[in-house]
Protein backbone atom coordinates (compact mmCIF):
# COMPACT_ATOMS: atom_id res chain seq x y z
CA UNK A 1 0.00 0.00 0.00
CA UNK A 2 0.91 3.63 -0.15
CA UNK A 3 3.59 4.78 2.28
CA UNK A 4 4.54 8.30 3.20
CA UNK A 5 7.90 8.84 4.86
CA UNK A 6 8.76 12.05 6.64
CA UNK A 7 12.09 13.27 7.98
CA UNK A 8 13.46 14.30 10.33
CA UNK A 9 11.49 12.83 13.21
CA UNK A 10 12.70 15.54 15.58
CA UNK A 11 14.15 18.98 15.03
CA UNK A 12 15.41 21.31 17.73
CA UNK A 13 16.21 24.87 16.66
CA UNK A 14 17.02 28.17 18.25
CA UNK A 15 14.45 30.87 17.74
CA UNK A 16 15.26 32.69 14.54
CA UNK A 17 16.76 29.68 12.80
CA UNK A 18 15.16 28.10 9.77
CA UNK A 19 13.45 24.70 9.74
CA UNK A 20 12.65 22.23 6.97
CA UNK A 21 10.77 18.93 6.98
CA UNK A 22 10.69 16.57 4.03
CA UNK A 23 8.08 14.15 2.85
CA UNK A 24 8.42 11.28 0.36
CA UNK A 25 5.71 9.04 -0.99
CA UNK A 26 6.18 5.54 -2.35
CA UNK A 27 3.64 6.30 -5.07
CA UNK A 28 2.64 9.30 -7.16
CA UNK A 29 0.16 11.47 -5.33
CA UNK A 30 -2.91 13.30 -6.48
CA UNK A 31 -2.30 15.96 -3.88
CA UNK A 32 -0.45 16.47 -0.64
CA UNK A 33 -1.61 18.30 2.44
CA UNK A 34 0.22 19.65 5.44
CA UNK A 35 -1.11 19.77 8.98
CA UNK A 36 0.17 21.17 12.26
CA UNK A 37 -0.60 19.60 15.61
CA UNK A 38 0.23 21.59 18.72
CA UNK A 39 1.16 19.62 21.85
CA UNK A 40 -2.04 18.18 23.31
CA UNK A 41 -4.07 19.38 20.35
CA UNK A 42 -5.47 18.02 17.14
CA UNK A 43 -4.19 18.39 13.57
CA UNK A 44 -5.03 21.67 11.86
CA UNK A 45 -5.00 21.99 8.09
CA UNK A 46 -2.29 24.26 6.73
CA UNK A 47 -2.33 23.86 2.97
CA UNK A 48 -2.90 21.60 -0.01
CA UNK A 49 -0.61 21.24 -3.02
CA UNK A 50 -1.97 19.77 -6.22
CA UNK A 51 0.18 20.73 -9.18
CA UNK A 52 3.54 19.30 -10.11
CA UNK A 53 6.31 21.67 -8.98
CA UNK A 54 3.86 23.85 -7.08
CA UNK A 55 5.19 26.31 -4.51
CA UNK A 56 2.96 28.09 -2.03
CA UNK A 57 3.79 30.55 0.70
CA UNK A 58 2.03 31.46 3.90
CA UNK A 59 3.96 34.24 5.62
CA UNK A 60 7.12 32.49 6.89
CA UNK A 61 6.06 29.05 5.64
CA UNK A 62 6.97 27.82 2.17
CA UNK A 63 5.51 24.59 0.81
CA UNK A 64 6.79 22.76 -2.26
CA UNK A 65 5.47 19.83 -4.27
CA UNK A 66 7.98 17.92 -6.35
CA UNK A 67 7.88 17.63 -10.12
CA UNK A 68 7.08 13.92 -9.90
CA UNK A 69 4.39 14.56 -7.28
CA UNK A 70 6.05 12.11 -4.92
CA UNK A 71 7.81 14.45 -2.55
CA UNK A 72 7.14 17.65 -0.72
CA UNK A 73 8.75 19.97 1.78
CA UNK A 74 7.77 22.57 4.33
CA UNK A 75 10.25 25.30 5.14
CA UNK A 76 9.82 27.79 7.98
CA UNK A 77 11.97 30.89 7.91
CA UNK A 78 13.10 32.48 11.16
CA UNK A 79 11.25 30.18 13.53
CA UNK A 80 9.32 31.54 16.47
CA UNK A 81 8.25 29.81 19.68
CA UNK A 82 4.70 29.75 18.33
CA UNK A 83 5.89 27.38 15.59
CA UNK A 84 6.34 24.59 18.14
CA UNK A 85 4.38 21.45 17.32
CA UNK A 86 4.32 18.41 15.07
CA UNK A 87 4.10 18.96 11.35
CA UNK A 88 2.52 16.21 9.31
CA UNK A 89 2.37 15.75 5.59
CA UNK A 90 -0.51 13.66 4.27
CA UNK A 91 -0.81 12.32 0.78
CA UNK A 92 -3.85 11.44 -1.25
CA UNK A 93 -3.68 8.93 -4.06
CA UNK A 94 -6.84 10.19 -5.73
CA UNK A 95 -9.08 8.01 -7.85
CA UNK A 96 -11.22 5.68 -5.77
CA UNK A 97 -9.14 6.71 -2.76
CA UNK A 98 -10.02 10.36 -3.21
CA UNK A 99 -10.15 12.16 0.10
CA UNK A 100 -8.37 9.37 1.97
CA UNK A 101 -5.09 10.55 3.44
CA UNK A 102 -1.95 8.66 4.33
CA UNK A 103 -0.04 10.57 6.98
CA UNK A 104 3.71 10.78 7.33
CA UNK A 105 5.26 10.10 10.70
CA UNK A 106 5.46 13.78 11.50
CA UNK A 107 8.32 16.05 12.49
CA UNK A 108 8.30 17.31 16.05
CA UNK A 109 9.66 20.85 16.10
CA UNK A 110 11.04 22.37 19.28
CA UNK A 111 12.05 26.03 19.29
CA UNK A 112 14.34 27.29 22.03
CA UNK A 113 13.95 30.99 22.88
CA UNK B 1 -14.17 27.95 10.15
CA UNK B 2 -15.60 24.46 10.13
CA UNK B 3 -15.85 22.98 13.61
CA UNK B 4 -15.85 19.33 14.55
CA UNK B 5 -16.58 18.17 18.07
CA UNK B 6 -15.90 14.86 19.74
CA UNK B 7 -17.43 13.41 22.85
CA UNK B 8 -16.21 12.35 25.29
CA UNK B 9 -12.78 13.96 25.36
CA UNK B 10 -11.52 11.36 27.82
CA UNK B 11 -12.90 8.03 28.89
CA UNK B 12 -11.67 5.31 31.19
CA UNK B 13 -13.35 1.95 30.98
CA UNK B 14 -12.84 -1.54 32.28
CA UNK B 15 -11.60 -4.33 30.09
CA UNK B 16 -14.46 -6.11 28.35
CA UNK B 17 -16.82 -3.15 28.22
CA UNK B 18 -17.80 -1.13 25.15
CA UNK B 19 -17.24 2.55 24.59
CA UNK B 20 -18.98 4.86 22.12
CA UNK B 21 -17.29 7.98 20.77
CA UNK B 22 -19.29 10.62 18.92
CA UNK B 23 -18.02 12.88 16.19
CA UNK B 24 -20.15 15.83 15.10
CA UNK B 25 -19.71 18.49 12.47
CA UNK B 26 -21.21 21.55 14.11
CA UNK B 27 -21.60 24.07 11.35
CA UNK B 28 -21.49 22.07 8.15
CA UNK B 29 -22.73 18.85 6.63
CA UNK B 30 -19.94 16.35 6.23
CA UNK B 31 -20.06 14.15 3.17
CA UNK B 32 -17.37 11.96 4.60
CA UNK B 33 -15.99 11.31 8.05
CA UNK B 34 -12.74 9.60 8.88
CA UNK B 35 -11.62 7.84 12.04
CA UNK B 36 -7.96 7.80 13.04
CA UNK B 37 -5.97 6.34 15.85
CA UNK B 38 -2.86 8.02 17.19
CA UNK B 39 -0.30 6.59 19.60
CA UNK B 40 1.86 8.97 21.67
CA UNK B 41 4.30 10.91 19.52
CA UNK B 42 3.30 8.91 16.49
CA UNK B 43 1.39 9.57 13.32
CA UNK B 44 -2.29 9.27 12.61
CA UNK B 45 -3.34 5.86 11.37
CA UNK B 46 -6.52 5.83 9.33
CA UNK B 47 -8.93 3.23 10.68
CA UNK B 48 -11.95 3.71 8.47
CA UNK B 49 -13.78 6.02 6.12
CA UNK B 50 -17.46 6.55 6.58
CA UNK B 51 -20.08 8.08 4.34
CA UNK B 52 -23.54 8.97 5.52
CA UNK B 53 -26.02 6.17 5.02
CA UNK B 54 -23.54 3.58 3.86
CA UNK B 55 -21.25 1.05 5.45
CA UNK B 56 -17.84 2.23 6.55
CA UNK B 57 -14.75 1.22 4.62
CA UNK B 58 -12.15 -0.20 6.98
CA UNK B 59 -8.42 -0.13 6.45
CA UNK B 60 -6.49 -3.35 6.27
CA UNK B 61 -5.88 -4.80 9.71
CA UNK B 62 -8.74 -2.95 11.41
CA UNK B 63 -11.36 -5.29 12.82
CA UNK B 64 -14.77 -4.09 11.72
CA UNK B 65 -16.53 -6.14 14.39
CA UNK B 66 -14.43 -4.55 17.09
CA UNK B 67 -14.58 -0.98 15.87
CA UNK B 68 -18.18 -0.37 14.89
CA UNK B 69 -18.81 2.77 12.91
CA UNK B 70 -22.21 4.29 12.33
CA UNK B 71 -22.73 7.37 10.19
CA UNK B 72 -26.38 8.07 10.76
CA UNK B 73 -26.52 11.62 9.45
CA UNK B 74 -24.45 14.21 7.64
CA UNK B 75 -23.39 15.68 10.97
CA UNK B 76 -22.84 12.64 13.18
CA UNK B 77 -20.63 9.59 13.10
CA UNK B 78 -20.00 7.24 16.00
CA UNK B 79 -17.19 4.81 16.74
CA UNK B 80 -17.92 2.03 19.21
CA UNK B 81 -15.00 0.10 20.60
CA UNK B 82 -16.52 -3.23 21.57
CA UNK B 83 -15.13 -5.48 24.29
CA UNK B 84 -12.28 -3.07 24.88
CA UNK B 85 -8.90 -4.32 26.03
CA UNK B 86 -5.87 -2.44 27.35
CA UNK B 87 -4.21 -2.56 23.92
CA UNK B 88 -7.13 -0.51 22.59
CA UNK B 89 -6.03 2.39 24.77
CA UNK B 90 -5.17 5.22 22.43
CA UNK B 91 -6.08 8.65 21.13
CA UNK B 92 -8.95 8.42 18.67
CA UNK B 93 -9.49 11.35 16.32
CA UNK B 94 -12.23 11.90 13.80
CA UNK B 95 -12.22 14.25 10.87
CA UNK B 96 -14.96 15.49 8.62
CA UNK B 97 -14.87 16.67 5.06
CA UNK B 98 -17.33 18.58 2.94
CA UNK B 99 -15.11 20.07 0.29
CA UNK B 100 -13.00 18.12 -2.12
CA UNK B 101 -9.93 17.73 0.02
CA UNK B 102 -9.74 19.56 3.32
CA UNK B 103 -10.34 17.58 6.47
CA UNK B 104 -11.39 19.22 9.70
CA UNK B 105 -10.29 17.34 12.77
CA UNK B 106 -12.08 16.91 16.04
CA UNK B 107 -10.24 17.45 19.33
CA UNK B 108 -9.82 13.73 19.88
CA UNK B 109 -10.85 11.23 22.53
CA UNK B 110 -8.33 9.65 24.85
CA UNK B 111 -9.41 6.13 25.71
CA UNK B 112 -7.85 4.28 28.61
CA UNK B 113 -8.84 0.67 29.18
CA UNK B 114 -7.95 -0.72 32.59
Tab-separated table of N, CA, C and O in Angstrom, chain B residues 12-49:
chain	number	residue	atom	x	y	z
B	12	UNK	N	-12.353	6.459	30.589
B	12	UNK	CA	-11.666	5.313	31.191
B	12	UNK	C	-12.697	4.209	31.357
B	12	UNK	O	-13.774	4.443	31.927
B	13	UNK	N	-12.386	3.044	30.856
B	13	UNK	CA	-13.354	1.954	30.984
B	13	UNK	C	-12.630	0.679	31.390
B	13	UNK	O	-11.406	0.574	31.270
B	14	UNK	N	-13.411	-0.265	31.863
B	14	UNK	CA	-12.841	-1.537	32.279
B	14	UNK	C	-12.754	-2.479	31.084
B	14	UNK	O	-13.572	-2.414	30.146
B	15	UNK	N	-11.799	-3.350	31.152
B	15	UNK	CA	-11.604	-4.335	30.092
B	15	UNK	C	-12.874	-5.152	29.898
B	15	UNK	O	-13.503	-5.585	30.874
B	16	UNK	N	-13.275	-5.325	28.655
B	16	UNK	CA	-14.461	-6.107	28.347
B	16	UNK	C	-15.702	-5.275	28.092
B	16	UNK	O	-16.689	-5.788	27.542
B	17	UNK	N	-15.657	-4.022	28.450
B	17	UNK	CA	-16.819	-3.152	28.222
B	17	UNK	C	-16.693	-2.467	26.860
B	17	UNK	O	-15.645	-2.516	26.221
B	18	UNK	N	-17.794	-1.835	26.433
B	18	UNK	CA	-17.797	-1.134	25.151
B	18	UNK	C	-17.862	0.369	25.374
B	18	UNK	O	-18.454	0.832	26.362
B	19	UNK	N	-17.282	1.095	24.487
B	19	UNK	CA	-17.242	2.552	24.592
B	19	UNK	C	-17.658	3.173	23.269
B	19	UNK	O	-17.188	2.737	22.211
B	20	UNK	N	-18.529	4.168	23.333
B	20	UNK	CA	-18.975	4.863	22.124
B	20	UNK	C	-18.404	6.269	22.093
B	20	UNK	O	-18.487	7.003	23.075
B	21	UNK	N	-17.850	6.635	20.972
B	21	UNK	CA	-17.290	7.977	20.771
B	21	UNK	C	-18.087	8.647	19.668
B	21	UNK	O	-18.292	8.075	18.596
B	22	UNK	N	-18.513	9.872	19.915
B	22	UNK	CA	-19.291	10.618	18.923
B	22	UNK	C	-18.439	11.686	18.243
B	22	UNK	O	-17.617	12.336	18.879
B	23	UNK	N	-18.693	11.848	16.974
B	23	UNK	CA	-18.023	12.876	16.188
B	23	UNK	C	-19.097	13.679	15.474
B	23	UNK	O	-19.906	13.118	14.730
B	24	UNK	N	-19.113	14.985	15.703
B	24	UNK	CA	-20.146	15.833	15.105
B	24	UNK	C	-19.523	16.997	14.347
B	24	UNK	O	-18.593	17.639	14.838
B	25	UNK	N	-20.054	17.261	13.171
B	25	UNK	CA	-19.705	18.490	12.468
B	25	UNK	C	-20.751	19.520	12.878
B	25	UNK	O	-21.942	19.311	12.706
B	26	UNK	N	-20.286	20.616	13.473
B	26	UNK	CA	-21.209	21.548	14.115
B	26	UNK	C	-21.824	22.579	13.181
B	26	UNK	O	-22.955	23.005	13.385
B	27	UNK	N	-21.090	22.981	12.177
B	27	UNK	CA	-21.599	24.069	11.347
B	27	UNK	C	-21.547	23.752	9.863
B	27	UNK	O	-21.595	24.658	9.018
B	28	UNK	N	-21.460	22.460	9.551
B	28	UNK	CA	-21.491	22.073	8.153
B	28	UNK	C	-21.934	20.620	8.050
B	28	UNK	O	-21.906	19.884	9.033
B	29	UNK	N	-22.352	20.238	6.863
B	29	UNK	CA	-22.730	18.852	6.626
B	29	UNK	C	-21.553	18.128	5.997
B	29	UNK	O	-21.040	18.544	4.961
B	30	UNK	N	-21.138	17.074	6.656
B	30	UNK	CA	-19.943	16.346	6.227
B	30	UNK	C	-20.320	15.201	5.298
B	30	UNK	O	-21.073	14.308	5.673
B	31	UNK	N	-19.800	15.250	4.098
B	31	UNK	CA	-20.059	14.149	3.168
B	31	UNK	C	-19.329	12.888	3.599
B	31	UNK	O	-19.804	11.772	3.402
B	32	UNK	N	-18.187	13.093	4.191
B	32	UNK	CA	-17.365	11.957	4.599
B	32	UNK	C	-16.756	12.243	5.966
B	32	UNK	O	-16.371	13.376	6.245
B	33	UNK	N	-16.695	11.210	6.775
B	33	UNK	CA	-15.986	11.308	8.051
B	33	UNK	C	-14.946	10.210	8.120
B	33	UNK	O	-15.148	9.112	7.592
B	34	UNK	N	-13.848	10.537	8.761
B	34	UNK	CA	-12.737	9.595	8.876
B	34	UNK	C	-12.427	9.367	10.362
B	34	UNK	O	-12.525	10.284	11.167
B	35	UNK	N	-12.034	8.153	10.669
B	35	UNK	CA	-11.621	7.839	12.038
B	35	UNK	C	-10.159	7.425	12.030
B	35	UNK	O	-9.745	6.566	11.249
B	36	UNK	N	-9.393	8.069	12.914
B	36	UNK	CA	-7.965	7.800	13.035
B	36	UNK	C	-7.649	7.356	14.457
B	36	UNK	O	-8.353	7.669	15.408
B	37	UNK	N	-6.504	6.714	14.550
B	37	UNK	CA	-5.973	6.340	15.854
B	37	UNK	C	-4.546	6.883	15.916
B	37	UNK	O	-3.800	6.795	14.931
B	38	UNK	N	-4.194	7.457	17.055
B	38	UNK	CA	-2.857	8.019	17.194
B	38	UNK	C	-2.232	7.576	18.503
B	38	UNK	O	-2.800	7.802	19.580
B	39	UNK	N	-1.065	6.956	18.413
B	39	UNK	CA	-0.304	6.594	19.596
B	39	UNK	C	0.614	7.754	19.955
B	39	UNK	O	0.940	8.580	19.086
B	40	UNK	N	1.046	7.827	21.225
B	40	UNK	CA	1.861	8.966	21.671
B	40	UNK	C	3.058	9.217	20.763
B	40	UNK	O	3.806	8.295	20.426
B	41	UNK	N	3.187	10.458	20.349
B	41	UNK	CA	4.300	10.911	19.521
B	41	UNK	C	4.412	10.126	18.218
B	41	UNK	O	5.497	9.996	17.658
B	42	UNK	N	3.295	9.617	17.759
B	42	UNK	CA	3.297	8.907	16.489
B	42	UNK	C	2.290	9.543	15.543
B	42	UNK	O	1.580	10.480	15.885
B	43	UNK	N	2.254	8.991	14.348
B	43	UNK	CA	1.392	9.568	13.321
B	43	UNK	C	-0.043	9.115	13.479
B	43	UNK	O	-0.373	8.285	14.324
B	44	UNK	N	-0.893	9.669	12.641
B	44	UNK	CA	-2.289	9.265	12.611
B	44	UNK	C	-2.442	8.071	11.680
B	44	UNK	O	-2.004	8.112	10.532
B	45	UNK	N	-3.090	7.047	12.186
B	45	UNK	CA	-3.340	5.860	11.372
B	45	UNK	C	-4.821	5.821	11.030
B	45	UNK	O	-5.662	5.762	11.917
B	46	UNK	N	-5.121	5.861	9.746
B	46	UNK	CA	-6.517	5.827	9.333
B	46	UNK	C	-7.109	4.459	9.657
B	46	UNK	O	-6.554	3.432	9.296
B	47	UNK	N	-8.247	4.477	10.345
B	47	UNK	CA	-8.932	3.228	10.681
B	47	UNK	C	-10.024	2.929	9.660
B	47	UNK	O	-10.160	1.798	9.186
B	48	UNK	N	-10.813	3.948	9.360
B	48	UNK	CA	-11.949	3.707	8.472
B	48	UNK	C	-12.458	5.020	7.911
B	48	UNK	O	-12.237	6.098	8.473
B	49	UNK	N	-13.134	4.897	6.787
B	49	UNK	CA	-13.781	6.024	6.116
B	49	UNK	C	-15.269	5.770	6.124
B	49	UNK	O	-15.719	4.658	5.792
